[in-house]
Short mmCIF file of C-alpha atoms in Angstrom, two decimals:
data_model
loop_
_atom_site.label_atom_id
_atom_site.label_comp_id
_atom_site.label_asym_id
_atom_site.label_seq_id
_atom_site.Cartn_x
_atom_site.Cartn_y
_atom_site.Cartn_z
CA UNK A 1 -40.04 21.30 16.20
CA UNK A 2 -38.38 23.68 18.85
CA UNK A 3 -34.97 25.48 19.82
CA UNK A 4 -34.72 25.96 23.13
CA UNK A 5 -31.70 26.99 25.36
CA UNK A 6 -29.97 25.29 28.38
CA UNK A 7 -27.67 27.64 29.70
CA UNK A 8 -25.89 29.05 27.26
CA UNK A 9 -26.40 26.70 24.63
CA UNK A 10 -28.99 26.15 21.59
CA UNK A 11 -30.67 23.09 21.71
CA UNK A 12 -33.77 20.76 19.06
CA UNK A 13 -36.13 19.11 19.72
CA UNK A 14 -38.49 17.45 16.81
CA UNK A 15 -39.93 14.44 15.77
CA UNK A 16 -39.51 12.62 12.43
CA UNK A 17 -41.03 9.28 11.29
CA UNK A 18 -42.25 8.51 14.98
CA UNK A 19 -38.63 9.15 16.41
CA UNK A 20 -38.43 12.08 18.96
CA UNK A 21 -34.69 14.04 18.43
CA UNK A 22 -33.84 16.09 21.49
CA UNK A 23 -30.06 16.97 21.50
CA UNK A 24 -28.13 19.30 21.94
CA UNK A 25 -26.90 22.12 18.66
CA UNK A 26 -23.42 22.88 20.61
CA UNK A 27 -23.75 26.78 19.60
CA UNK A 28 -25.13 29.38 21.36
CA UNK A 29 -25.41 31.64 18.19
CA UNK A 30 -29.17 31.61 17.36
CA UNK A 31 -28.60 31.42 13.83
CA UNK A 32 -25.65 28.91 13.62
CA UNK A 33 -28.38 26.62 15.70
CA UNK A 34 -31.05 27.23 12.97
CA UNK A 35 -29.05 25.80 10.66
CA UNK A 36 -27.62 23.18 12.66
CA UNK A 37 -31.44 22.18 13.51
CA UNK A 38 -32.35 21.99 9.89
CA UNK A 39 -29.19 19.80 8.86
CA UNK A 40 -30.54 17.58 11.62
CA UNK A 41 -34.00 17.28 10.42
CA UNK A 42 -32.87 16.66 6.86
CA UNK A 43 -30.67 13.38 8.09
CA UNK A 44 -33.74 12.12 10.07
CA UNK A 45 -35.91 11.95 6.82
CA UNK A 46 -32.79 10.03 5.35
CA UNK A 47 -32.92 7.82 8.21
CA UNK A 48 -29.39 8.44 9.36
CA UNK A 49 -30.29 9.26 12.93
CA UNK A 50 -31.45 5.97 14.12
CA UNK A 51 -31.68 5.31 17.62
CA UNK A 52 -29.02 2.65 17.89
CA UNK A 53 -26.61 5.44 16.42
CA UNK A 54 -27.51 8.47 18.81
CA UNK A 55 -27.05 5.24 21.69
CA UNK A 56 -23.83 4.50 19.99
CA UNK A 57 -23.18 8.51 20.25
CA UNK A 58 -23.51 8.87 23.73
CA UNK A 59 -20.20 6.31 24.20
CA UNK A 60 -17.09 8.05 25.58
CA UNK A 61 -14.75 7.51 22.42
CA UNK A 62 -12.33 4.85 24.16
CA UNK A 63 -15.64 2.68 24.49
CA UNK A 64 -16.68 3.31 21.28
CA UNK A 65 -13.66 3.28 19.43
CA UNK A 66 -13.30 -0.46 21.33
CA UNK A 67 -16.80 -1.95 19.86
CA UNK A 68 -16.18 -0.91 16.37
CA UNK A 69 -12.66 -2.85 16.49
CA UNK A 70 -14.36 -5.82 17.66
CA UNK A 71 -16.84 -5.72 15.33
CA UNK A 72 -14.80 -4.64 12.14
CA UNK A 73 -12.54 -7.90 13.62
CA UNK A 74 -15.43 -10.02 12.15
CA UNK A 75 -15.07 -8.85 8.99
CA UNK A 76 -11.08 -8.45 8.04
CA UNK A 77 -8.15 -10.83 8.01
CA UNK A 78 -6.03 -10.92 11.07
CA UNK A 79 -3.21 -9.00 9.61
CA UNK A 80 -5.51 -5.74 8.83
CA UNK A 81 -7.01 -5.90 12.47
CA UNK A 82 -3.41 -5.60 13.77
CA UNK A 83 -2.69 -2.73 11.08
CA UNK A 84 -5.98 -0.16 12.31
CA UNK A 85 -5.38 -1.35 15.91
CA UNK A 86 -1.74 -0.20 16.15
CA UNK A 87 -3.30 3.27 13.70
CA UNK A 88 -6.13 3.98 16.36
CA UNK A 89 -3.57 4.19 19.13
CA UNK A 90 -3.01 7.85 18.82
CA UNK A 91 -6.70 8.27 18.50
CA UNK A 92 -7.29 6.48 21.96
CA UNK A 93 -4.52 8.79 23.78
CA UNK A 94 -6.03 11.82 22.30
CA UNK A 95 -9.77 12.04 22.20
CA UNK A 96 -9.57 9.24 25.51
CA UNK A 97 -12.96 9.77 27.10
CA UNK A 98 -14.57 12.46 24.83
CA UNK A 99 -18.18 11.41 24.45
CA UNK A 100 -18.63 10.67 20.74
CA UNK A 101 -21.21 13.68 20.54
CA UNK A 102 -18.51 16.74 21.64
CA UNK A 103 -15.93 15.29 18.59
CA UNK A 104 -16.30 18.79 16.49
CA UNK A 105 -14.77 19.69 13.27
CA UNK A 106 -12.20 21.89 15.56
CA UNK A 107 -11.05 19.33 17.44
CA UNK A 108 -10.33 16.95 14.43
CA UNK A 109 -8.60 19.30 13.01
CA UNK A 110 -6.33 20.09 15.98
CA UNK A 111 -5.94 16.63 16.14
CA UNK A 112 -4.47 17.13 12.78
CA UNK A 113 -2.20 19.51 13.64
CA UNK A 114 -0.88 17.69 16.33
CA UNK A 115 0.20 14.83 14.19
CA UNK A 116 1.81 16.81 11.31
CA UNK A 117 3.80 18.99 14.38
CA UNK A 118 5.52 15.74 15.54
CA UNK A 119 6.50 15.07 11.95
CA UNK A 120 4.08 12.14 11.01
CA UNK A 121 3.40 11.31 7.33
CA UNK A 122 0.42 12.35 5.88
CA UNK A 123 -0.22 8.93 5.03
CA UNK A 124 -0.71 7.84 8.22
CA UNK A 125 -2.30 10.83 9.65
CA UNK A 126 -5.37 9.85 6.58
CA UNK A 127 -5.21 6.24 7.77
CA UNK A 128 -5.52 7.79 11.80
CA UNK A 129 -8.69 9.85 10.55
CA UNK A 130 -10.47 7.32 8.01
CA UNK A 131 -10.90 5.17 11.65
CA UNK A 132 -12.22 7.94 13.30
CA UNK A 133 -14.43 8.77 10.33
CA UNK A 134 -15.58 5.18 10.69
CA UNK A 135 -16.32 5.69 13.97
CA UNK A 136 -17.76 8.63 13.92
CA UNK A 137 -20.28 7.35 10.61
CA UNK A 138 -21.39 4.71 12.79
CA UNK A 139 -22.63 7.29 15.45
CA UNK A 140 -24.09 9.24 12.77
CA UNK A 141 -21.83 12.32 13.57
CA UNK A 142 -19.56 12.49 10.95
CA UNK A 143 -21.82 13.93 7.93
CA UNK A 144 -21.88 17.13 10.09
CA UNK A 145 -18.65 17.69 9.86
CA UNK A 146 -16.86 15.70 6.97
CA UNK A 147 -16.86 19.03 4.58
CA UNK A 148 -14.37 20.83 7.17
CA UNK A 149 -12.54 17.83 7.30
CA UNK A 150 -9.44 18.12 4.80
CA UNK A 151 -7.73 15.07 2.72
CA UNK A 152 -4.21 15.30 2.86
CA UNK A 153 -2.16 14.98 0.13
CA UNK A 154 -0.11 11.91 -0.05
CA UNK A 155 2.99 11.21 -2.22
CA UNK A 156 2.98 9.79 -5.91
CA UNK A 157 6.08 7.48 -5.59
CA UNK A 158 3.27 4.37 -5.69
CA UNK A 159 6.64 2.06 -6.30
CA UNK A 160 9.81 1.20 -7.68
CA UNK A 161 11.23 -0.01 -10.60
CA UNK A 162 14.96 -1.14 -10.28
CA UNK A 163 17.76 -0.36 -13.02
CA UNK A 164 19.33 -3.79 -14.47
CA UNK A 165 22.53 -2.81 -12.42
CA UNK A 166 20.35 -2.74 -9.10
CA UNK A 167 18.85 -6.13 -10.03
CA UNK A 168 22.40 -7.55 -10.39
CA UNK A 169 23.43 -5.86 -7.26
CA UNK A 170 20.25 -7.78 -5.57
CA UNK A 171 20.20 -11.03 -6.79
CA UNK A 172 24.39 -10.93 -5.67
CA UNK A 173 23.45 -9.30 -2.47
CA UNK A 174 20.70 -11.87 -0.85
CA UNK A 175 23.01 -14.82 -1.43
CA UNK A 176 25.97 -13.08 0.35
CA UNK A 177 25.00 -14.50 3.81
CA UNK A 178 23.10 -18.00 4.82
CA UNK A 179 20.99 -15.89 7.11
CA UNK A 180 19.19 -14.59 4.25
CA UNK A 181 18.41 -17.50 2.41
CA UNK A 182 14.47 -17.73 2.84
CA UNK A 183 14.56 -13.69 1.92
CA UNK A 184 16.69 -14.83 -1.08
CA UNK A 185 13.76 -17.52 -1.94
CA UNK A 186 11.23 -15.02 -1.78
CA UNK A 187 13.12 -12.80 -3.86
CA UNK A 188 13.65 -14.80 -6.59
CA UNK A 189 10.21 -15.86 -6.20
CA UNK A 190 9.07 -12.29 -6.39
CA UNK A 191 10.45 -11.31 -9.43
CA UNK A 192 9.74 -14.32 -11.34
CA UNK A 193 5.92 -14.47 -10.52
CA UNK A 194 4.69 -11.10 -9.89
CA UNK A 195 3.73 -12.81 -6.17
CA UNK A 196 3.20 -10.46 -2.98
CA UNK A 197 4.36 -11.47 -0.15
CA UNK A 198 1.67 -11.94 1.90
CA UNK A 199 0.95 -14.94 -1.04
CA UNK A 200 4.52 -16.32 -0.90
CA UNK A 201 3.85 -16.70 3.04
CA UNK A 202 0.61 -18.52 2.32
CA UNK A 203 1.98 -21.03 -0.18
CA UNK A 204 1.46 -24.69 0.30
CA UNK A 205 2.95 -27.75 -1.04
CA UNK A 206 -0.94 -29.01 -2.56
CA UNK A 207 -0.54 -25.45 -4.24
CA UNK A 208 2.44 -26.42 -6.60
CA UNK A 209 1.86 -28.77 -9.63
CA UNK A 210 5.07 -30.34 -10.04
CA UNK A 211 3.95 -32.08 -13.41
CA UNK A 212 2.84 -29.06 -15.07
CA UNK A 213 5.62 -26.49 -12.78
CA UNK A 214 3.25 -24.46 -12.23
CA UNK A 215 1.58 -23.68 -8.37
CA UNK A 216 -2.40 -22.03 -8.23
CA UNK A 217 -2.46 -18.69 -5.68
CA UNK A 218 -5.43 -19.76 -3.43
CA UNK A 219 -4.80 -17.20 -0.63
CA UNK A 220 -4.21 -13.84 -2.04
CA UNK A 221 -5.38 -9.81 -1.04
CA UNK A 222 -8.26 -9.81 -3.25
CA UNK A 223 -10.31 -12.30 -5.50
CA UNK A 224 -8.48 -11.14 -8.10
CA UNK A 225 -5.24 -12.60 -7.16
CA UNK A 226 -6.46 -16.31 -7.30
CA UNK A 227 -4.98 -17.53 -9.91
CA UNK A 228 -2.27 -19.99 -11.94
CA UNK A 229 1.22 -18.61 -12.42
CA UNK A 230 3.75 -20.84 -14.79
CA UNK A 231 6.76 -21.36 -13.55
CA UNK A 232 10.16 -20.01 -15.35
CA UNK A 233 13.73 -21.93 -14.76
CA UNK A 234 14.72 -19.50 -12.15
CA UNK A 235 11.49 -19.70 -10.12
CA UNK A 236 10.86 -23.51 -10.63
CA UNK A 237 15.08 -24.20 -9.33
CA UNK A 238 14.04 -22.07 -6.17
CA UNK A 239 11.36 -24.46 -5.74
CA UNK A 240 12.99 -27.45 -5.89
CA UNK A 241 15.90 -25.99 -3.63
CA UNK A 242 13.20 -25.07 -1.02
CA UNK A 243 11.71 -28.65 -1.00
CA UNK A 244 15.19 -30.19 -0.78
CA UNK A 245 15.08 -27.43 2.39
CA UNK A 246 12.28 -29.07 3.87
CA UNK A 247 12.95 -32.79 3.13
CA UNK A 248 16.15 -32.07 5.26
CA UNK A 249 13.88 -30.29 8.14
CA UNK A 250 10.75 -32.38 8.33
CA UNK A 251 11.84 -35.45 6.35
CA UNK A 252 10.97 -36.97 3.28
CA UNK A 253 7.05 -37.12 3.20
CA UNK A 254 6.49 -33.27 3.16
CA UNK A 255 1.96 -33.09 3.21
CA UNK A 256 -0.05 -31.36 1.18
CA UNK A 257 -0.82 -28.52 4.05
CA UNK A 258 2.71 -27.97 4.70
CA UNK A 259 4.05 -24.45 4.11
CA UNK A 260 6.73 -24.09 1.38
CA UNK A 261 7.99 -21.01 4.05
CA UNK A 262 7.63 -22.90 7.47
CA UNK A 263 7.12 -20.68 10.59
CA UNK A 264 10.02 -20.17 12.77
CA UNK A 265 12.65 -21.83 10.11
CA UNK A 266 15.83 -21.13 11.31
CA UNK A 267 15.45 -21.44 15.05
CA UNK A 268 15.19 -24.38 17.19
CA UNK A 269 11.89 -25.49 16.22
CA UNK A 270 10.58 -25.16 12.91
CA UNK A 271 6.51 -25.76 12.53
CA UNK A 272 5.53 -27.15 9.12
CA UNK A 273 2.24 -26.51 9.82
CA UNK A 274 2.09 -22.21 10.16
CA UNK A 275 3.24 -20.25 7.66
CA UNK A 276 6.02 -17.76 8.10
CA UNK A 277 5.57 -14.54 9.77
CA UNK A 278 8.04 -12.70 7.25
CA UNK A 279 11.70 -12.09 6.71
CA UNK A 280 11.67 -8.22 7.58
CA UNK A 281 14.76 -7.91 9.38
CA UNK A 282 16.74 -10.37 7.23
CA UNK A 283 15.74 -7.94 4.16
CA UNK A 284 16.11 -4.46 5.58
CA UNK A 285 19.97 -5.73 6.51
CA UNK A 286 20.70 -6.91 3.24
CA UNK A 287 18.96 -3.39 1.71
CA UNK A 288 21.40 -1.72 3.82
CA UNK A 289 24.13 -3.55 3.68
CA UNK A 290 27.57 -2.06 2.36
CA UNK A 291 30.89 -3.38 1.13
CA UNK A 292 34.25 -1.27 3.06
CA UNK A 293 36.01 0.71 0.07
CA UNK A 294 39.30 -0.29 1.54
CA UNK A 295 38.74 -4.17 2.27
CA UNK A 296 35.33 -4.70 0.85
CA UNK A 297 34.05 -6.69 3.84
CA UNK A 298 30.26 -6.57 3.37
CA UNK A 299 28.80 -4.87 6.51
CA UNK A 300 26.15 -2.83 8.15
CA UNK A 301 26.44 1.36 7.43
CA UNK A 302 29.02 2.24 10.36
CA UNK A 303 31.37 5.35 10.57
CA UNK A 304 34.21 2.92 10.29
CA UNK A 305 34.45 -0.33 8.59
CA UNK A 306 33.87 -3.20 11.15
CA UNK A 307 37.29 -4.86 10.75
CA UNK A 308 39.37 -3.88 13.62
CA UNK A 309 42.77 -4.04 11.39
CA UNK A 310 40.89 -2.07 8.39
CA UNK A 311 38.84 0.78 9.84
CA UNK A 312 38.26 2.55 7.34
CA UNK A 313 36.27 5.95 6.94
CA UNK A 314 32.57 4.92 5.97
CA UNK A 315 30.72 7.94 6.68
CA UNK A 316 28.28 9.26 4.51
CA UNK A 317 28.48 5.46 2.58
CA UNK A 318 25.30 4.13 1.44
CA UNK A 319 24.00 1.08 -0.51
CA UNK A 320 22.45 1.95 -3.81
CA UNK A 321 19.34 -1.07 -2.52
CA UNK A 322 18.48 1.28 0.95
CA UNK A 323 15.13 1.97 1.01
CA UNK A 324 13.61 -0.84 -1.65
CA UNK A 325 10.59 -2.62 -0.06
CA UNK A 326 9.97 -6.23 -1.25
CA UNK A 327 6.72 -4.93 -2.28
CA UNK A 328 8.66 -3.27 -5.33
CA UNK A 329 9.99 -6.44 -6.38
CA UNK A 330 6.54 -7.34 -7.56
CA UNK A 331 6.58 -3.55 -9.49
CA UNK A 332 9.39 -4.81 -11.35
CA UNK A 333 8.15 -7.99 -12.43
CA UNK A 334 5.11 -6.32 -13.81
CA UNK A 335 7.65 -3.77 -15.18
CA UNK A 336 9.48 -5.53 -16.95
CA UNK A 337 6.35 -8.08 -18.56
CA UNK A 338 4.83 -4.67 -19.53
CA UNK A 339 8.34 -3.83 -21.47
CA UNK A 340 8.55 -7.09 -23.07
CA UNK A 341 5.44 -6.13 -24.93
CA UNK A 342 2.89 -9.30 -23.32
CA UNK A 343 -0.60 -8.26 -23.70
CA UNK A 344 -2.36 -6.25 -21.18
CA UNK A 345 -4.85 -9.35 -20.43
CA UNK A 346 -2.18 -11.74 -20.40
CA UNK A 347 -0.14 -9.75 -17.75
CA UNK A 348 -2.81 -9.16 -15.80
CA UNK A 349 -3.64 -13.02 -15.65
CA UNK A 350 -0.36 -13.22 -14.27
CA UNK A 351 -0.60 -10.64 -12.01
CA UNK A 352 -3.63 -10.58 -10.63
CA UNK A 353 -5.37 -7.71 -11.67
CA UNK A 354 -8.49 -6.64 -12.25
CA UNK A 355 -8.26 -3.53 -14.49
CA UNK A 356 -6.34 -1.86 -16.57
CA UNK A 357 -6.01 0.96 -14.28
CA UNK A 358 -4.49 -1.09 -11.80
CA UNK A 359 -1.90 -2.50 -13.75
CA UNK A 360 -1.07 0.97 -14.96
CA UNK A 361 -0.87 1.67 -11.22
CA UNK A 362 2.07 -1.10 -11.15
CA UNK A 363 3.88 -0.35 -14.50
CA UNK A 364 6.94 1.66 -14.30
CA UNK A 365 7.83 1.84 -18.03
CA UNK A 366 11.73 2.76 -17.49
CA UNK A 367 13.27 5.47 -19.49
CA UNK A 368 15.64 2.89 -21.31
CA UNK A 369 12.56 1.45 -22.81
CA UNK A 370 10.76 4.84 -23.55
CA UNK A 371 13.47 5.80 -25.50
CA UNK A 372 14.30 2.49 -27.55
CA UNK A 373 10.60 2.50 -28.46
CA UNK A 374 11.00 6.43 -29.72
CA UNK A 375 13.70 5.98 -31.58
CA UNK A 376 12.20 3.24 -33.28
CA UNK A 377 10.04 5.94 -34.80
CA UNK A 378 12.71 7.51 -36.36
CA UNK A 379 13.47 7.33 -40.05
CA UNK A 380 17.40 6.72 -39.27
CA UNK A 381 19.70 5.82 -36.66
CA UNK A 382 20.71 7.84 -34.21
CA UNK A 383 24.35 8.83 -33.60
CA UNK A 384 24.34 10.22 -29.88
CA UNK A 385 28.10 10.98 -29.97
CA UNK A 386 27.26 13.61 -32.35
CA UNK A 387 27.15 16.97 -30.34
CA UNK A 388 24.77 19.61 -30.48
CA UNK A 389 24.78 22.13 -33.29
CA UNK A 390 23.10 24.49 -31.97
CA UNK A 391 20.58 24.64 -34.67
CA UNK A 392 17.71 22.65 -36.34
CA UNK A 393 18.57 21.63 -39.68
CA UNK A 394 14.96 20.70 -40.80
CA UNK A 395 15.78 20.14 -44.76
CA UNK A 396 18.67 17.65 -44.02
CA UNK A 397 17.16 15.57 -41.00
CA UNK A 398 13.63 15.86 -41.43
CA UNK A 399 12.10 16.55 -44.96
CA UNK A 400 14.28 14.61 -46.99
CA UNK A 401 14.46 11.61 -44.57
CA UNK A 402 10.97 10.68 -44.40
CA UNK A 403 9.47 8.46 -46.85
CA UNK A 404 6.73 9.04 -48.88
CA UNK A 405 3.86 8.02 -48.02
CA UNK A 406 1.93 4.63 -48.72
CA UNK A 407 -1.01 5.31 -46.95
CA UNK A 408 -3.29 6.83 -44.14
CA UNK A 409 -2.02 6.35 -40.70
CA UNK A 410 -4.09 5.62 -38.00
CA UNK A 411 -2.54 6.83 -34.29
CA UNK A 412 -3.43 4.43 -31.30
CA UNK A 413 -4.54 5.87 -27.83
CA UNK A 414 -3.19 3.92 -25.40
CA UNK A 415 -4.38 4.32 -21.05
CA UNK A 416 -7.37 4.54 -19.60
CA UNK A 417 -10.25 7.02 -20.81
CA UNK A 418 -9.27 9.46 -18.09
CA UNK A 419 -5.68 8.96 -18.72
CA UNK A 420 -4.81 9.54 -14.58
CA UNK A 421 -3.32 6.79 -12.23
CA UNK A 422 -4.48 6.02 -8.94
CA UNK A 423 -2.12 5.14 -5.57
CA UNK A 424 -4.21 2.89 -3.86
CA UNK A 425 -7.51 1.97 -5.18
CA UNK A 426 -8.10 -0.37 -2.24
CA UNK A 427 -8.16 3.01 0.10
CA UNK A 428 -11.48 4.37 1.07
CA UNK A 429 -11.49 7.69 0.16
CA UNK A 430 -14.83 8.47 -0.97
CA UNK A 431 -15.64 10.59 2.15
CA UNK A 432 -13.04 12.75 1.39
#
């Protein structure tokens, strides 16, 4: 082995296994490159500097950024390949033709910078920089810098639960305006089945057994989510309704590979045969959606109401539903299963799940239901119109209400063993 200098810079050059290294140690401190040189050496014994990677290296990082999206397209649905292609954009403007090789740990991290300045979440920013850790793995470049690399931290909010007010205000909402029918469907759907949507849009009619009411999951995210879901009242009447929808578009003899949510429904030419792309817009307009104070025309958030003989102040007006993803919809399913008291086995069954961490990641146990199971502790009612004292009267309320006891007691740990909850455990993190 040898450290030699070209111009200014330190560079190796050493042998391992019958592989000759000679690269560059991009310092042109003498000890920095000693160090450098030995980190080097120890990820040739471990194999990690294979030939195809230091080739793979050498790419500027548009061209390699562009082979490891075509080759990660072999591997994910199509969905997910539109997801990191849209996140790598900023990554393509940025680093453009930067050979792979001069991508430091300083430059990342400016990169960083960058992104937080023009006021991007820190989710994304981790989503921008696990592709570029990807890339940068593949070249064999990123162990050399991944402990200077920092994991930002991302919010807890990891759902929503709605209040039974909000879910009256919902299921009254969505059937406000024909346009919003299918996101109506879904909705129903949603809360009566635990479903995502990405598994509502992949329903077909040779999924739903109309003997037993009951329809098999057969395309879902994960393995997991293959299963059989029952079907309640609500959820099996949204069924019917939608076939009665599609008799009246397609005709009678509906086939087994039709889509119960056909592609382009609602425009000029519905196609049995694709499934739907989604019904974003229709449900971020009825999220947002408000009702005038002075004529209670249901309209979009405005200044002034949109009836020219009303106009009414609106400013400042918003709908209690703004902001609720349809993803949360399948939160409060499992919500509310969890509060009924099912099994943990049963609701994940329904669900989809794998662990019990996961279903604890889904689980908002509302406050209503905290407290109704507390106060079922208690020895004697509560009378909550009875105002505070301003003292603890421990003989009267405590000691002398309590019965004696029958026997030993044996307390119940409930969670996981590590009692913590996770956001996403389908995100790589582990080089973080």
């Amino acid at each position: 082995m040898a450290i030699f200098k070209r111009g200014k810079t330190w560079w190796t050059d050493f042998s391992e296994n019958g592989q000759r290294i000679r690269q560059s140690l991009r310092t042109t401190d003498w000890r920095e490159a000693n160090h450098r040189e030995k980190e080097l050496i120890a990820q040739a014994k471990e194999g990690k500097l294979s030939a195809s990677g230091r080739s793979f290296a050498r790419l500027g990082f548009t061209e390699a950024l562009d082979r490891y999206l075509n080759d990660r397209a072999l591997r994910v649905v199509a969905r997910s390949r539109r997801t990191e292609s849209d996140h790598a954009k900023p990554l393509r403007k940025y680093f453009a033709n930067v050979p792979v090789t001069r991508i430091s740990a300083e430059s990342v991290l400016h990169y960083i910078r960058v992104r937080k300045e023009r006021g991007i979440s820190n989710v994304t920013i981790n989503m921008e920089v696990g592709i570029l850790r990807r890339v940068l793995k593949r070249a064999k470049r990123w162990s050399i810098i991944a402990d200077e690399i920092p994991h930002l931290p991302e919010r807890r909010d990891i759902g929503r639960a709605l209040s039974q007010e909000q879910k009256v205000k919902l299921l009254k909402m969505v059937g406000a305006k024909p346009e919003w029918d299918t996101a109506r469907s879904a909705a129903i759907l949603a809360l009566n089945t635990t479903m995502r949507g990405c598994e509502l849009k992949g329903l077909q009619w040779s999924d739903i057994d109309f003997m037993e009411r009951s329809f098999t999951i057969r395309r879902s995210k994960t393995a997991a989510g293959q299963r059989l879901i029952p079907l309640n009242s609500d959820a099996w009447d949204t069924i019917l309704s939608l076939r009665g929808r599609a008799q009246k578009l397609f005709g009678d003899n509906l086939q087994t590979d039709w889509y119960v949510f056909p592609h382009a429904e609602g425009f000029t030419k519905p196609e049995a045969t694709r499934p739907m792309s989604g019904w974003r817009s229709a449900w971020r307009s009825l999220t947002r959606a408000i009702n005038c104070p002075a004529c209670d025309k249901l309209q979009s958030p405005a200044d002034a109401c949109a009836d020219s003989k009303c106009r009414a102040d609106m400013r400042g007006l918003k709908s209690q539903l703004h902001g609720l993803r349809f993803h949360d919809l399948r939160h409060h399913a499992i919500t509310e299963l969890a509060e009924s008291q099912a099994s943990e086995r049963t609701i994940m069954s329904i669900a989809g799940h794998v662990s019990p961490k996961m279903l604890d990641h889904y689980s908002h146990v509302r406050v209503q239901a905290k407290r109704q199971a507390l106060d079922a502790l208690s020895s004697k009612p509560i009378d909550r119109r009875r105002s505070w004292t301003g003292r603890y009267d421990t003989n009267d309320d405590t000691i002398a209400a309590m019965p004696p006891m029958q026997g030993s007691y044996v307390a119940e740990k409930n969670g996981g063993d590590d009692e913590t909850r996770t956001r996403d455990l389908c995100r790589d993190r582990a080089a973080f």
